[in-house]
Each structure stands twice: as structure tokens, then as C-alpha cells.
Amino acid sequence: MDHYDSQQTNDYMQPEEDWDRDLLLDPAWEKQQRKTFTAWCNSHLRKAGTQIENIEEDFRDGLKLMLLLEVISGERLAKPERGKMRVHKISNVNKALDFIASKGVKLVSIGAEEIVDGNVKMTLGMIWTIILRFAIQDISVEETSAKEGLLLWCQRKTAPYKNVNIQNFHISWKDGLGFCALIHRHRPELIDYGKLRKDDPLTNLNTAFDVAEKYLDIPKMLDAEDIVGTARPDEKAIMTYVSSFYHAFSGAQKAETAANRICKVLAVNQENEQLMEDYEKLASDLLEWIRRTIPWLENRVPENTMHAMQQKLEDFRDYRRLHKPPKVQEKCQLEINFNTLQTKLRLSNRPAFMPSEGRMVSDINNAWGCLEQVEKGYEEWLLNEIRRLERLDHLAEKFRQKASIHEAWTDGKEAMLRQKDYETATLSEIKALLKKHEAFESDLAAHQDRVEQIAAIAQELNELDYYDSPSVNARCQKICDQWDNLGALTQKRREALERTEKLLETIDQLYLEYAKRAAPFNNWMEGAMEDLQDTFIVHTIEEIQGLTTAHEQFKATLPDADKERLAILGIHNEVSKIVQTYHVNMAGTNPYTTITPQEINGKWDHVRQLVPRRDQALTEEHARQQHNERLRKQFGAQANVIGPWIQTKMEEIGRISIEMHGTLEDQLSHLRQYEKSIVNYKPKIDQLEGDHQLIQEALIFDNKHTNYTMEHIRVGWEQLLTTIARTINEVENQILTRDAKGISQEQMNEFRASFNHFDRKKTGMMDTDDFRACLISMGYNMGEAEFARIMSIVDPNRLGVVTFQAFIDFMSRETADTDTADQVMASFKILAGDKNYITMDELRRELPPDQAEYCIARMAPYTGPDSVPGALDYMSFSTALYGESDL
């Protein structure tokens, strides 16, 4: 952006406040601006009969500057000073600048003195400000204004042109096609755009400049050579020149708009006149059609045949389907045209349209109403006549159809009723025949209505003098005679079927009773055989006793079962007697069961054979269960003694490990005595193992005489041995700790008392919260970090519990820390003498060989002062011997 350009491209009326007066225009740009601004000023000054030659000289006295502002604004400025002195010139320029400022333009860094002094840069900047305000600011295209509006106008106008892409006001115009496209878009007769070439910018530019000056009254503000020879043409010069095109073409467009408006008014008038003519013609045609159609619909002469009446109806339907719909559409369109015409006339402030007499919309509606009234009457007459003829044809056809259906139904019915198929049928077949006969009777009764309808139709046809009444009467009489004969045969067959059914029902009842009693008896025998042969598995004496009792109860039912067997066989014999007496033709065996008397007798004999076998098997199993019961009692007696003994010993050991009776040596002695007594109890465990082996061999799985299993005893015994061994080991470790740390018995008792007090769950271990409470009670004041360090010592495996041994180790370490530190200091001072370090050689000299090598091996990873290699100071010495956590 140049030194006198506005501060933002979207605010052209605010010149830059940081105008650098020391900057100079690019010579090429300055040349283009001089020529363009001079030409632009002259295009307006010539309207006042003057012009300028040198832009920085001719505006110095302010007179032509004020004249220029009056021409482009159309307003009068203050009266100018006519003197030749500098003060007069400055006064005139200030009046011009004040006028510019009154138009909302804020002039920054442009003063009257610079203009009077002929400052080129300031003069060009002032002219550019005037161009922006009066030539570009008011340009508005699609809600954009000023530069953006002018650029958008150029883009819209040149969009259809090939090789034209207007994106700015500098390099987009170098090839000249943009100027040519603007001219061709508005005045295509001035330029043959198809002959222009993008690679010939000089020709394109000169063509556009010459045409614009000659035909569009736009002065030549630019030189083609300057634009082509400059890498980036001056934006302000291009914008100034392009704005002249906008103003030139916008005026032509307004004139064109006015002409179009007049043409539009004339076109509306012509369209309205055409609508009036169309309405008159359409109304006349529609009224004429209604006049011709009404007489045709008023004709009520009936026809003698159904075919002729149907032809009339078809003609009426064609009228409704083909002829009337277009007229309905014409009537609707007529009303639409009338309403549209009236609306257009009202909008154009023209008088309303009045159709010719008799052609008003109301006249057409009245005529149309008469047409529809006549049409409705004609349709009703047609339908009534067709119904009258249809009635006779329908009755005759109905008689023929019903008679044919009835005759087809009666065909073969007499032969069916005379059959004697019931003489060889079974009871189920007889019942089926009866049901079939009942269905036939129902069907016969249902056809009674059809016979009555046939007679009624024949009577109605006679009353209406149907031409073929004799044949109808003969056929009706034949149907009635056949109907009476079918009724007599139906009653005779029913009586024969009912007699046969009664005889077969007696036999069927006996068959059914046999089946009802034979089936459960047969099931009872099959169940008895299954139970008597079933392999039983029992585990207690009570179970075998229950089986024996159930078997005895079964044997007690055998006499009654034999009576039921004989009764069932008697029913079968009675059936055989009836068949032989009445010579009944039995088609098969008992339909209700497949169980024969022979099968019943065979199964009964098998049941009688299985009973003694079952007696022997139950006796043998009873003896085996008595032996198993003795084994259970023997094991239970021993287990009920050993189990509580193990539990008691576990509790006693626990009390010894917690309570503080006597010294640790006394506790250890007492525990070893317990250990000896426990070991001496081992033979009883072995004896119980032997009894358990016998129980397993006998496949005994439960024992009501004890709640202890051998697995419980084994686990308890192993826990007892483990507990006594662990308790003895803990006491031994406590003795070692006490002797190594020099803890007195009173301290040991105090530690035990504190541990037991905070072991709230009495498990021999404290959880984390109990251990923290214990430490606090003993005077420890610690934070979370210190407590975490202590827990890492007493619970290195992070189990969340603290044992008594870990508690003693910690307490003994805490007690001994002070003594250890003093001993380390004293030992170091003895060996080091007046020095503050010890060498490896001094250690070998002062200590026995084996202890010296051990100490040196511990100290090897640590280094002493740099001045004495291989030496240790006090901290390194103590860390090597005791470790960091002990000091």
C-alpha cells in the first residue's frame, strides 16, 4: 500500500495516520498516477471550460481545486481569494480541504502548505482522496461498496469472457482483455472481441483506450506502454480509470431500464386486451354448447330392449367422460382468466372489465346450473328404466341358476339313501354313517329354502307375464315331486341306522370296560415286574429296612390283584357270547386296547416267579448293611475323641504364644512338653486311618455318628504339628533377639503386652491401623512418609500385617540405634587417630586377617576424599559396616 493510501481497503475515506513523508513514489507508478489523475480532473474541469496541464503546479493557488470540487459535487464553495500572495493561495487550498473534510473525509498529513509548495506526493494523495470520495465511494454492488463493489461489478461483467479473471486492480488488467470485455459487454458493436489475443496486450489496451475515448467519452487516462512495461501497474490509476467505465455504463443501464419499464407497461396492456378477447370467445362457445346439450338430455322416450337402454346409458357415460370434462375445464379457466384480468386491471389502475350482455360469469353459472339439473334428471330416468328391464331378466336367470344348482345337488341322492352299508359296519363306522346322515339331513333342510325360492320366483314370473312361463312351471313341478321322495327315503334310512347302532353300542361298552380295567392292571404288572427286577443301591440299614417293608406290602396285594385278573377275563368272555348269540359280524378286535387275555395271564405268571427272588436279595443286603453300620460306629467313636483333642491343643498353644507367664525359656520348655505329648498321640491317628480304610473298602460314603471326616482329622493334625513347630521357632527367635539386642525380660513383657493389647482380632498379628495406634501409644510422632518407611521394615512383603517377631525386631532396632551410632564413632576415632579417614592398610594392620578382609570387602564400593585414594571418611565407614538404614 502506498504512502498516501487509506489505512484499510474497506475504509477509503480514512487516510493513513502514519503517512511517512520521507517515502517516494515508485517512478513508474508516479508517472501513471500523474497522467491518470490529470485526465480524470480534466474530464470534470472541461465542463467548466478549463483544464490543467501540470497537476502539482495548476492546483497550487487553490482556484482550480475549488472549481473541480464544485463541478464534481454540484455544490458552491466559499468565495476564493483572488490575490497572488502565498497567504491567499493557502487560504484557497484550506477552503478546498475543509470542503473535503465536510464530506466525512479525514485528511491526515495533507496540509495546504504542501499543496501550495507543489509537493507531488501530497497533491497526488489529495486527488486520490477526492476520487475515492466522489467517484468510488458511492459504488454499490450486491451489498458491497467502494473498492469491493467496483471489483465485484468488474467480475460480474467479465465472468462470461474467456481468459479474463479480474481479481485486483493491478496485474489482472495488464493484458487489456479486462477493459475490452467491459466495453464489449455493454457495447458489443464497438469491439470484435473474438479477434483479440491474450499475448498482444499493447493492441488490446490501445483498442480499449481508443474506443472508450471515441465512443464512450472516457478520456485516455493510461498509456498502454506504461502498463505493459510495469511489473505491477499502479492500483489507484487503474481504479480511477475503471470507475469511469462504471459511471459511463451505469447511466446507459438506467436509460435501458426506463425503456424496459415502458415496454413492460405496453405489454401488460396488450396482454389484458388479449385476455378480454379470449374471455368473450370462450364464454360464447361454452354457452352455445350448453344450449345444444340440454334438449338431448330432456329426451325421455323409453326403449323396449335392454340392449337399447344400455346403449343410451353408454352414450350418457361418454358425455360424462369425454364431452363434459373439457367444458368443466373451460368453465374453470374462464373464471380464472376473469379474476386474473380484473386483478391485473386493478393493479394497473385501469377500470374493471365488463363482459358483453349475457356473458357475465353469473350468466354462465346459471346456464351451467340448468345443465346439471337436466343432466341429473336424465340419469335418474335411465337408471330406473334399466332397473325395470333388469328385474325381469334377473328373475329368469335366477330361476335357471337355482334350478340347475338344486338338480345338480339331488343327483345321486336317492341311490345313496337306498344303500344297506350299515349291515356290515363297525360301531365307529355306524356312528360315522349316522353323523353323515345327520349332515345330509341338515343339508336337506337347508335346501328347503332354495326349493321355496324356486317356487316363489316361478310365481312372480307368472304374475309379470314372463314370455317363457310354461317351461318354468313344468320344471318347478318336477323339482317339488323329487323333493317329497327324498324326504321319505331319508326317514327310512335313519331308523335302520339307529337300530344297528344300539346293538353295536352294547358290544362297544363291554370292549371299553375291558380296556379300562385291563390297561391299569397291565401297567401294574409291568411296574411290579420292573420293581422286582430293579437293582437297588442302599447305604444305611434304614434304607434296606424300608425296601423290605415295601416288599412285604406288595406281597399282601397279590390276592386282590388275582381277583381283578379274573374279572377282566370275564368281561372278554361276555363279549364272545354276545357275538355268537346275535351273529354279529365283527370287523376286528377290541378297538380300545391291544392287551389280550393271553398276555395278561403270561405276565401274571412271571410276577409270581419274581417274588421269591426278591425276598432272597433283600435278606442278603440287610446283612451287609448291618456290618457297615458297625464300621461307622467304630470310626465315629474314635473321631469324636480325636477331633476335639486336636482343637483343644490348638487353643492351648495359641494361649501360650500370647500370654506372658514366666520367661521365654519357661515358655519354650512348656511348648516342648506340648510337642512331646502331641507326638505321643500319633498311634491313635494311625488307628483311625486303619478304620477309615475299612470304611472306604466297604464303599461307605456318610456317617451319621460323627461330624468329623478323615480329611478333617488329617488337616487338623497337620495344622497342630505346624503350629507347635512355628510357635517354638518364634519363641526361639525371640530369645535370640533378646540376647542379641540386650533386651531385658521386663522390656520383652512390655512389648508383648503392647502387642497383645493392639492385636484386637487376637490373630497373633496386627493390621496396619492397629500397628499405627500401637506406635502412637509408645510415643512415636510420625507422618505418612515415616510410617511408610517403618512399614517397609516390619512388613517387607506388603501383606498388610505385622507379626510379633517383626514388632520385636523393630523395637529392638529402635532401642539399639543410639548405642550403635556411638560405637561407630568411637571405633572410627580409635583407628583414625588425628585423621578424619581410615585407609585399607590401617584396617589390615589393626584387625585380624579374616575380619580385615571382610571389612575391606564391605568397604570396597565406597570412595573417600580425592586426596587419599582408597580411604574412607566417617560416613562411608559407618555406611559400609552398618548400612544406611541403621544409622
PDB file of C-alpha atoms in Angstrom, residues 27 81 193 216 267 287 317 320 336 580 642 676 735 773 776 784 822 851:
ATOM      1  CA  PRO A  27       8.698   6.425 -10.591  1.00  0.00           C
ATOM      2  CA  GLU A  81      -9.246  34.725  -2.704  1.00  0.00           C
ATOM      3  CA  TYR A 193     -13.746  -9.455 -29.042  1.00  0.00           C
ATOM      4  CA  LEU A 216     -17.838   6.421 -24.506  1.00  0.00           C
ATOM      5  CA  ALA A 267     -47.005  -5.498 -22.864  1.00  0.00           C
ATOM      6  CA  LEU A 287     -72.944 -21.014 -23.697  1.00  0.00           C
ATOM      7  CA  ARG A 317     -71.402 -42.080 -19.903  1.00  0.00           C
ATOM      8  CA  ARG A 320     -69.877 -37.516 -18.800  1.00  0.00           C
ATOM      9  CA  ILE A 336     -59.593 -17.918 -13.582  1.00  0.00           C
ATOM     10  CA  GLN A 580     -72.168-115.831  18.902  1.00  0.00           C
ATOM     11  CA  ILE A 642      -9.533 -87.134  68.398  1.00  0.00           C
ATOM     12  CA  LYS A 676       6.187 -84.340  73.024  1.00  0.00           C
ATOM     13  CA  ILE A 735      15.248 -65.405  72.771  1.00  0.00           C
ATOM     14  CA  ALA A 773      -2.092 -46.925  67.054  1.00  0.00           C
ATOM     15  CA  ILE A 776       1.462 -43.637  68.770  1.00  0.00           C
ATOM     16  CA  GLU A 784       2.819 -40.711  56.437  1.00  0.00           C
ATOM     17  CA  ASP A 822      28.118 -44.129  69.444  1.00  0.00           C
ATOM     18  CA  GLN A 851      37.887 -59.749  59.860  1.00  0.00           C
TER      19      GLN A 851
END
